[in-house]
Amino acid sequence: MRRYVRALLLCAALALLSALYVFRELVEARGARHGRRGTGQTEPRWYHRCNSLSVSYWKPYGRPPPAVCAANCLMGSSRRYITKTAEPSCLGSATEGPVHLAVVACGQRLEETLTMLKSAVILSKHLQQFHIFAEDQLHSGFKAALDLWPGTYRSRFNYTIYPITFPTENAGEWKKLFKPCASQRLFLPLILTQVDSLLYVDTDILFLRPPEDLWSFLAQFNSTQLAAMAPEHEDPRIAWYNRFARHPYYGKTGLNSGVMLMNMTRIREKHFKNDMTSFALPWEDLLMPLLQKYKLNITWGDQDLLNIIFHYNPESLFVFPCQWNYRPDHCIYGSNCVPAEREGVFILHGNRGVYHDEKQPSFRAVYEAFRQYRFGEDLITSILQPLEERLQGATHTYCGRVGHLFTKRLQQSLSASPKGRSTKVTLWWEDCGAAAPDNHRLGRGSLTIGEGPAGGGQQAAIRRDFFTLAKGAVPGPKGRGSAPKACWIGVV
């Protein structure tokens, strides 16, 4: 009899412990949805409301909808360095999220990388998240330069700087593959585990069209595609892979990995067919065996490994046209990128160091136009017109003779780009401390937002002017005239 009683008591104790465990998990799950993980603090009420609708393109007529709030919208971009989570932003909606752009910089690539990022920021209308992988000695240079960009441009992006990291047991071998740090891109799906999709570009890339236009290709992926790249060559007669490669490669002329769009969630989940095992391997188990087998046969390092991978998994690749990765190979022996001839160059790739020598003056002219541009200057007179003048002096080369392709799309992009000059806007705000959305007190006023001084002064000035406008109409916690619990609502 005692045995049955003991067994019954033991079962009851286990059932109670199980119930307590389930209850704790439910409480933690609720906290993860409604609070800040690990802090015990709940998000302010405006936080979820601000993520419910894009405020950058909403123009209020009459009373704004109660679900719209843009607290910290204009000011929330001041925390940049080593910050992986972007604040609510006026650029792009929370449902779409930012364009995630990654670059790897080593050696003397600081200025070149900053010029690439400048071209992305100037042309983009969408919030961007930069993932900058750089050698330790470059970190301070990136931070100092990016933090000096004017507030109206810094509000368009967040950035995070990472150290260069490779698997410990083979770090030296990976780092020396082809060029220093170049193979870091292979490990981005394993490092940026919280990022769903990513646009990787080399440091010698220049955007002549907004990055979000290339980002939109993600929506065109079919159910099996997980990455997008352009062909290495258009003309097999001068292509490298079909003439010299000693390893498998994709398609007829191979791939160039200088511009690579990735659905990294799919990459992490897929098992890849290969010629080393009879079964498919996940990404993290595929890379090292692939290097060990082909390291004596590859010339272009990680790009060759990507060609091998997609040779055996062609259904996983989306191929975009050559105008999205336009290199000297497309014009050095005569124009061979037909899409660029029709619509212009969208992304310029100055590989072979052509931005820094006189071998291809047309490529260098584009680079110098962006490098020398100072924020706040007129885009047409400070970038496009000087570029057109430089291109006129490059017609002695084949690439110079098609220099009009470099400006054809760029002119449209610059004309449509959000200007960095002063803009008068109408602001709406509400008292987020009100008991219910319908009772929120509304205010409206005009504010001129301009370039202002470099650094944090512009952010502080806009914040001061906003609260000066708002506190006269919205009572703060200590009554009218004190600092209000004001939320941004809209910008007209």
XYZ file of N, CA, C and O in Angstrom, residues 278-350:
292
model
N 28.053 11.192 -51.562
C 26.846 10.702 -52.224
C 25.589 11.351 -51.675
O 24.493 11.120 -52.192
N 25.728 12.168 -50.648
C 24.583 12.841 -50.028
C 24.854 14.348 -49.995
O 26.012 14.796 -50.037
N 23.793 15.101 -49.942
C 23.910 16.557 -49.936
C 24.405 17.052 -48.585
O 24.147 16.436 -47.540
N 25.120 18.198 -48.599
C 25.718 18.749 -47.386
C 25.167 20.136 -47.093
O 24.958 20.938 -48.024
N 24.967 20.461 -45.825
C 24.597 21.839 -45.482
C 25.779 22.769 -45.731
O 26.931 22.342 -45.821
N 25.465 24.060 -45.821
C 26.473 25.066 -46.171
C 27.698 24.990 -45.267
O 28.843 25.019 -45.738
N 27.493 24.893 -43.957
C 28.621 24.933 -43.030
C 29.527 23.706 -43.149
O 30.706 23.761 -42.788
N 28.981 22.589 -43.655
C 29.783 21.374 -43.821
C 30.351 21.225 -45.223
O 31.150 20.322 -45.480
N 29.963 22.120 -46.111
C 30.358 21.997 -47.509
C 31.649 22.742 -47.826
O 32.467 22.285 -48.632
N 31.868 23.886 -47.177
C 32.917 24.808 -47.612
C 34.321 24.239 -47.475
O 35.121 24.294 -48.415
N 34.660 23.701 -46.308
C 36.023 23.236 -46.090
C 36.387 22.036 -46.969
O 37.460 22.021 -47.595
N 35.538 21.009 -47.072
C 35.875 19.910 -47.995
C 36.031 20.378 -49.437
O 36.891 19.872 -50.167
N 35.225 21.371 -49.825
C 35.326 21.896 -51.179
C 36.680 22.569 -51.399
O 37.325 22.379 -52.442
N 37.117 23.346 -50.410
C 38.423 23.990 -50.526
C 39.542 22.969 -50.569
O 40.482 23.085 -51.377
N 39.478 21.961 -49.725
C 40.528 20.952 -49.686
C 40.647 20.197 -51.005
O 41.743 19.855 -51.447
N 39.531 19.976 -51.669
C 39.573 19.222 -52.926
C 40.097 20.068 -54.076
O 40.864 19.576 -54.925
N 39.712 21.367 -54.111
C 39.982 22.170 -55.305
C 41.028 23.267 -55.103
O 41.285 24.040 -56.029
N 41.645 23.349 -53.943
C 42.511 24.498 -53.677
C 43.701 24.605 -54.622
O 44.240 25.701 -54.827
N 44.117 23.504 -55.205
C 45.229 23.560 -56.160
C 44.763 23.883 -57.575
O 45.595 24.102 -58.468
N 43.442 23.919 -57.792
C 42.897 24.131 -59.133
C 42.154 25.446 -59.295
O 41.729 25.767 -60.409
N 41.981 26.186 -58.204
C 41.197 27.422 -58.312
C 42.129 28.628 -58.409
O 43.214 28.645 -57.836
N 41.675 29.626 -59.148
C 42.457 30.847 -59.377
C 41.849 32.046 -58.675
O 42.563 32.878 -58.118
N 40.513 32.137 -58.700
C 39.815 33.312 -58.183
C 39.185 33.043 -56.816
O 38.213 33.700 -56.422
N 39.756 32.111 -56.080
C 39.394 31.898 -54.682
C 37.936 31.569 -54.447
O 37.388 30.627 -55.030
N 37.297 32.352 -53.585
C 35.922 32.061 -53.171
C 34.961 32.138 -54.348
O 33.944 31.437 -54.367
N 35.239 32.967 -55.344
C 34.367 33.017 -56.519
C 34.367 31.680 -57.247
O 33.315 31.221 -57.714
N 35.516 31.039 -57.317
C 35.584 29.719 -57.946
C 34.791 28.695 -57.147
O 34.116 27.832 -57.718
N 34.867 28.783 -55.820
C 34.101 27.852 -54.993
C 32.605 28.045 -55.197
O 31.844 27.068 -55.236
N 32.165 29.283 -55.335
C 30.747 29.530 -55.598
C 30.347 28.981 -56.960
O 29.236 28.447 -57.132
N 31.237 29.103 -57.936
C 30.941 28.528 -59.245
C 30.789 27.016 -59.170
O 29.906 26.438 -59.814
N 31.634 26.369 -58.382
C 31.534 24.913 -58.223
C 30.211 24.541 -57.561
O 29.513 23.616 -57.987
N 29.864 25.273 -56.501
C 28.627 24.973 -55.775
C 27.416 25.081 -56.683
O 26.552 24.192 -56.718
N 27.341 26.158 -57.467
C 26.151 26.345 -58.301
C 26.213 25.558 -59.602
O 25.191 25.410 -60.276
N 27.385 25.037 -59.946
C 27.448 24.086 -61.055
C 26.635 22.850 -60.713
O 25.917 22.314 -61.578
N 26.741 22.403 -59.473
C 26.014 21.207 -59.035
C 24.623 21.524 -58.498
O 23.838 20.602 -58.256
N 24.308 22.806 -58.330
C 22.993 23.196 -57.826
C 22.442 24.364 -58.654
O 22.101 25.431 -58.122
N 22.335 24.209 -59.963
C 21.922 25.334 -60.828
C 20.511 25.819 -60.539
O 20.196 26.989 -60.796
N 19.668 24.939 -60.019
C 18.291 25.344 -59.717
C 18.223 26.356 -58.582
O 17.191 27.018 -58.381
N 19.328 26.532 -57.843
C 19.339 27.432 -56.688
C 19.744 28.856 -57.046
O 19.759 29.722 -56.174
N 20.080 29.113 -58.312
C 20.618 30.421 -58.682
C 19.653 31.206 -59.566
O 19.047 30.665 -60.496
N 19.533 32.477 -59.252
C 18.839 33.453 -60.091
C 19.919 34.298 -60.769
O 20.784 34.855 -60.090
N 19.887 34.406 -62.073
C 20.913 35.150 -62.819
C 20.325 36.491 -63.239
O 19.302 36.541 -63.934
N 20.965 37.590 -62.789
C 20.498 38.903 -63.223
C 21.416 39.443 -64.324
O 22.562 38.988 -64.485
N 20.953 40.431 -65.106
C 21.697 40.885 -66.291
C 23.019 41.559 -65.944
O 23.246 42.039 -64.830
N 23.894 41.652 -66.952
C 25.248 42.172 -66.778
C 25.269 43.639 -66.374
O 26.261 44.103 -65.800
N 24.222 44.407 -66.634
C 24.209 45.821 -66.292
C 24.192 46.039 -64.776
O 24.483 47.132 -64.298
N 23.882 44.972 -64.016
C 23.903 45.044 -62.553
C 25.282 44.692 -61.989
O 25.468 44.722 -60.768
N 26.223 44.374 -62.841
C 27.595 44.097 -62.413
C 28.507 44.359 -63.616
O 29.098 43.451 -64.188
N 28.579 45.633 -63.977
C 29.256 46.032 -65.212
C 30.730 46.264 -64.934
O 31.105 47.111 -64.129
N 31.588 45.498 -65.643
C 33.023 45.523 -65.411
C 33.779 45.895 -66.695
O 33.182 45.899 -67.771
N 35.072 46.178 -66.593
C 35.840 46.477 -67.807
C 35.723 45.388 -68.867
O 35.831 45.681 -70.076
N 35.508 44.138 -68.452
C 35.366 43.048 -69.416
C 34.209 43.278 -70.382
O 34.177 42.685 -71.462
N 33.252 44.110 -69.977
C 32.084 44.336 -70.835
C 32.325 45.393 -71.908
O 31.444 45.632 -72.743
N 33.503 46.035 -71.877
C 33.742 47.073 -72.885
C 35.203 47.173 -73.316
O 35.514 47.908 -74.263
N 36.098 46.446 -72.666
C 37.522 46.623 -72.917
C 37.910 46.238 -74.350
O 38.843 46.803 -74.932
N 37.182 45.269 -74.941
C 37.440 44.877 -76.330
C 36.270 45.247 -77.239
O 36.147 44.735 -78.346
N 35.427 46.126 -76.750
C 34.205 46.472 -77.463
C 33.001 46.132 -76.606
O 33.048 45.217 -75.784
N 31.932 46.850 -76.772
C 30.756 46.679 -75.927
C 30.110 45.313 -76.163
O 29.831 44.927 -77.303
N 29.874 44.552 -75.086
C 29.241 43.241 -75.215
C 28.149 43.003 -74.169
O 27.690 41.875 -74.018
N 27.734 44.043 -73.453
C 26.624 43.913 -72.490
C 25.400 44.566 -73.115
O 25.201 45.786 -73.010
N 24.583 43.786 -73.776
C 23.441 44.309 -74.528
C 22.431 45.026 -73.627
O 21.936 46.099 -73.988
N 22.089 44.489 -72.436
C 21.139 45.213 -71.584
C 21.619 46.616 -71.204
O 20.821 47.548 -71.121
N 22.931 46.773 -70.994
C 23.466 48.094 -70.665
C 23.367 49.037 -71.860
O 23.137 50.243 -71.698
N 23.529 48.506 -73.054
C 23.402 49.339 -74.245
C 21.982 49.874 -74.389
O 21.774 50.981 -74.900
N 21.005 49.098 -73.938
C 19.605 49.531 -74.040
C 19.209 50.479 -72.908
O 18.543 51.488 -73.146
N 19.623 50.150 -71.667
C 19.100 50.867 -70.501
C 20.160 51.584 -69.681
O 19.821 52.318 -68.751
N 21.414 51.373 -69.987
C 22.480 51.976 -69.213
C 23.031 51.040 -68.159
O 22.508 49.957 -67.913
N 24.118 51.462 -67.527
C 24.763 50.685 -66.466
C 24.063 50.992 -65.144
O 23.830 52.151 -64.804
N 23.760 49.945 -64.374
C 23.070 50.112 -63.093
C 24.042 50.049 -61.912
O 23.889 50.786 -60.942
N 25.005 49.125 -61.987
C 26.037 49.001 -60.955
C 27.381 48.870 -61.662
O 27.554 48.013 -62.537
N 28.314 49.716 -61.265
C 29.651 49.700 -61.878
C 30.607 48.950 -60.956
O 30.668 49.219 -59.759
N 31.362 48.025 -61.535
C 32.305 47.205 -60.771
C 33.715 47.466 -61.316
O 34.082 46.982 -62.385
N 34.488 48.240 -60.575
C 35.824 48.611 -61.024
C 36.887 47.638 -60.579
O 37.837 48.028 -59.878
